[in-house]
Amino acid sequence: MTDAKTALRKELTAVRRRLAAEGNQTRDAQILSNLVALDAYQCAEVLLCYHATAFEVGTVDLIRSALSDKKTVALPCCDPSTHTMSFYSFSDLSDLVPSHYGICEPPQTPERLVTDLSRAICIVPALSIDHAGNRLGYGGGYYDRFLAQNPSLMTIGLCYSECCRESIPAQIHDIPLRMVITEDGHRVIGQRRSLEENHAG
């Protein structure tokens, strides 16, 4: 299975590079439009997001939109010594600094640590997502460990439609996503309840 995932990562990385070379602005804008139109986004008070690299679905405009909507916005900070991930809030993109991975992060001060996820949604990066919500990440396992500790969290994967697959090799520790958004629309996985339903009952 590891070999299968490695081969798929190589294939999809090449697809991502080609899409980036072609220009992803239109795709990214449509994905953002599809996301912010959802009740799950509108109801959320906390947005756990990621700061996209050059080959990922862009999130800077999403972050700006959420900050403008007065949501608490937080980005992940990874601890390689424990292989764990925590989310820290920030109020402006200028607050972010590059981590040792080269990815922008907020300052890791105690008052910025986000612990109340009762009205949060988590936007998850993915190389690919399949019809069951299985996600192909980058192999670090940080998101799977974080999501395993927060099983009720509403998770939304952003992915280009060309990178979605019918089936992705999955292991027991892989946590499927609850919703997938592409430039073509959104798809709810299984019979999971919406954010509004979760807080209604």
Coordinates of C-alpha atoms in Angstrom, one line a residue:
M1 CA 0.0 0.0 0.0
T2 CA 2.9 2.4 0.7
D3 CA 4.2 1.8 -2.8
A4 CA 0.8 2.5 -4.2
K5 CA 0.5 5.8 -2.3
T6 CA 4.0 6.8 -3.3
A7 CA 3.2 6.2 -7.0
L8 CA 0.0 8.1 -6.7
R9 CA 1.6 11.0 -4.9
K10 CA 4.2 11.2 -7.8
E11 CA 1.5 11.1 -10.4
L12 CA -0.7 13.8 -8.7
T13 CA 2.3 16.1 -7.9
A14 CA 2.9 16.1 -11.7
V15 CA -0.7 17.0 -12.3
R16 CA -0.6 19.8 -9.7
R17 CA 2.5 21.2 -11.3
R18 CA 0.9 21.2 -14.7
L19 CA -2.3 22.9 -13.4
A20 CA -0.2 25.5 -11.6
A21 CA 1.7 26.2 -14.8
E22 CA -1.6 26.7 -16.7
G23 CA -2.9 29.0 -14.0
N24 CA -5.2 28.1 -11.1
Q25 CA -6.8 31.5 -10.4
T26 CA -10.2 30.6 -12.0
R27 CA -10.3 27.2 -10.4
D28 CA -9.3 28.6 -7.0
A29 CA -11.9 31.4 -7.2
Q30 CA -14.7 28.9 -8.0
I31 CA -13.7 26.6 -5.2
L32 CA -13.8 29.5 -2.8
S33 CA -17.2 30.6 -4.1
N34 CA -18.5 27.0 -3.6
L35 CA -17.1 26.9 -0.1
V36 CA -18.4 30.3 1.3
A37 CA -21.9 29.6 -0.1
L38 CA -22.2 26.5 2.2
D39 CA -24.3 26.6 5.4
A40 CA -21.3 24.9 7.1
Y41 CA -19.1 27.9 6.3
Q42 CA -21.8 30.5 7.2
C43 CA -22.5 28.8 10.6
A44 CA -18.9 28.3 11.6
E45 CA -17.4 30.7 14.0
V46 CA -13.9 29.2 13.7
L47 CA -12.1 28.4 10.5
L48 CA -9.2 26.0 10.8
C49 CA -7.4 26.4 7.5
Y50 CA -4.0 25.9 5.9
H51 CA -1.7 28.4 4.1
A52 CA -1.4 27.0 0.6
T53 CA 1.8 26.3 -1.2
A54 CA 2.3 27.1 -4.9
F55 CA 0.8 23.8 -6.0
E56 CA -2.2 23.6 -3.6
V57 CA -5.7 25.0 -3.9
G58 CA -5.2 28.6 -2.9
T59 CA -6.5 29.7 0.5
V60 CA -5.3 33.3 1.0
D61 CA -8.5 34.8 -0.4
L62 CA -10.5 32.4 1.8
I63 CA -8.5 33.5 4.9
R64 CA -9.1 37.2 4.0
S65 CA -12.8 36.5 3.5
A66 CA -13.1 34.7 6.9
L67 CA -11.2 37.4 8.7
S68 CA -13.5 40.0 7.1
D69 CA -16.5 37.9 8.2
K70 CA -15.2 38.2 11.8
K71 CA -14.5 34.5 12.1
T72 CA -11.6 33.2 14.2
V73 CA -9.1 32.0 11.7
A74 CA -6.3 29.6 12.7
L75 CA -3.5 27.8 10.9
P76 CA -1.6 24.6 11.9
C77 CA 1.7 24.5 13.6
C78 CA 3.5 21.1 13.5
D79 CA 5.7 19.7 16.2
P80 CA 8.1 17.3 14.5
S81 CA 9.4 16.0 17.8
T82 CA 5.9 14.6 18.7
H83 CA 4.5 14.4 15.2
T84 CA 1.5 16.4 16.4
M85 CA -0.3 19.5 15.1
S86 CA -2.1 22.4 16.9
F87 CA -3.9 25.4 15.5
Y88 CA -3.1 29.0 16.4
S89 CA -5.2 32.0 15.6
F90 CA -4.1 35.3 14.0
S91 CA -5.8 38.6 13.0
D92 CA -3.8 39.5 9.9
L93 CA -1.8 37.8 7.2
S94 CA 1.2 40.0 8.1
D95 CA 1.3 38.1 11.5
L96 CA 2.5 35.0 9.8
V97 CA 6.1 33.8 9.7
P98 CA 7.7 30.9 7.8
S99 CA 8.2 27.7 9.8
H100 CA 11.1 25.3 9.5
Y101 CA 9.0 23.5 6.8
G102 CA 8.9 26.8 4.9
I103 CA 5.1 27.1 5.4
C104 CA 3.6 30.3 6.9
E105 CA 2.5 29.9 10.6
P106 CA 1.1 32.2 13.3
P107 CA 3.1 32.9 16.4
Q108 CA 2.7 30.0 18.8
T109 CA 1.7 32.0 21.9
P110 CA -0.6 30.4 24.5
E111 CA -3.3 32.9 24.1
R112 CA -3.5 32.1 20.4
L113 CA -4.0 28.3 20.8
V114 CA -7.4 27.3 19.6
T115 CA -9.0 24.7 21.8
D116 CA -12.8 25.2 21.4
L117 CA -13.7 23.5 18.2
S118 CA -17.4 23.2 18.9
R119 CA -18.3 25.7 16.1
A120 CA -15.4 25.1 13.9
I121 CA -14.8 23.7 10.4
C122 CA -11.5 22.4 9.3
I123 CA -10.3 23.0 5.7
V124 CA -7.9 20.1 4.9
P125 CA -5.3 20.1 2.1
A126 CA -5.2 17.1 -0.2
L127 CA -3.3 15.8 -3.2
S128 CA -6.4 13.8 -4.0
I129 CA -9.8 12.7 -2.5
D130 CA -11.8 9.7 -3.5
H131 CA -15.6 9.0 -3.5
A132 CA -15.5 7.7 0.1
G133 CA -13.7 10.8 1.4
N134 CA -10.4 9.1 1.7
R135 CA -7.6 11.7 1.4
L136 CA -4.1 11.4 -0.1
G137 CA -1.9 13.7 1.9
Y138 CA 1.8 14.3 1.9
G139 CA 2.7 11.3 4.1
G140 CA 3.4 13.1 7.5
G141 CA 0.2 11.9 9.2
Y142 CA -0.3 15.2 11.1
Y143 CA -3.9 15.7 9.9
D144 CA -4.9 12.1 10.6
R145 CA -3.6 12.3 14.1
F146 CA -5.3 15.6 14.7
L147 CA -8.6 14.5 13.3
A148 CA -8.5 11.2 15.2
Q149 CA -8.4 13.3 18.4
N150 CA -11.3 15.5 17.2
P151 CA -13.8 13.0 15.6
S152 CA -16.8 15.4 15.6
L153 CA -15.0 18.1 13.7
M154 CA -16.5 19.1 10.4
T155 CA -13.8 18.4 7.8
I156 CA -13.9 19.8 4.3
G157 CA -11.3 18.9 1.7
L158 CA -10.4 21.2 -1.2
C159 CA -9.3 19.5 -4.4
Y160 CA -9.1 20.1 -8.1
S161 CA -11.6 17.9 -9.9
E162 CA -8.8 16.5 -12.1
C163 CA -7.0 15.3 -9.0
C164 CA -10.0 13.4 -7.5
R165 CA -10.0 9.7 -7.9
E166 CA -12.7 7.0 -7.6
S167 CA -10.6 5.1 -5.0
I168 CA -7.5 5.9 -3.0
P169 CA -5.5 3.3 -1.0
A170 CA -6.5 3.7 2.7
Q171 CA -5.3 2.4 5.9
I172 CA -7.1 2.0 9.3
H173 CA -5.6 5.2 10.7
D174 CA -6.6 7.3 7.7
I175 CA -9.5 9.6 8.6
P176 CA -12.0 10.2 5.7
L177 CA -13.3 13.7 5.2
R178 CA -16.9 14.7 5.5
M179 CA -17.1 16.9 2.5
V180 CA -15.2 17.5 -0.8
I181 CA -15.2 20.8 -2.7
T182 CA -13.9 21.2 -6.2
E183 CA -14.4 23.8 -8.9
D184 CA -17.3 21.8 -10.1
G185 CA -19.3 21.9 -6.8
H186 CA -19.4 20.1 -3.4
R187 CA -20.1 16.5 -2.3
V188 CA -21.1 15.3 1.1
I189 CA -19.6 12.0 2.1
G190 CA -22.0 9.4 3.5
Q191 CA -24.8 10.3 5.8
R192 CA -22.9 12.7 8.1
R193 CA -24.8 15.5 9.7
S194 CA -24.3 19.1 8.8
L195 CA -22.7 21.6 11.2
E196 CA -26.2 23.2 11.8
E197 CA -27.7 19.7 12.6
N198 CA -24.8 18.9 15.0
H199 CA -25.6 22.1 17.0
A200 CA -29.3 21.6 16.8
G201 CA -29.2 18.2 18.5

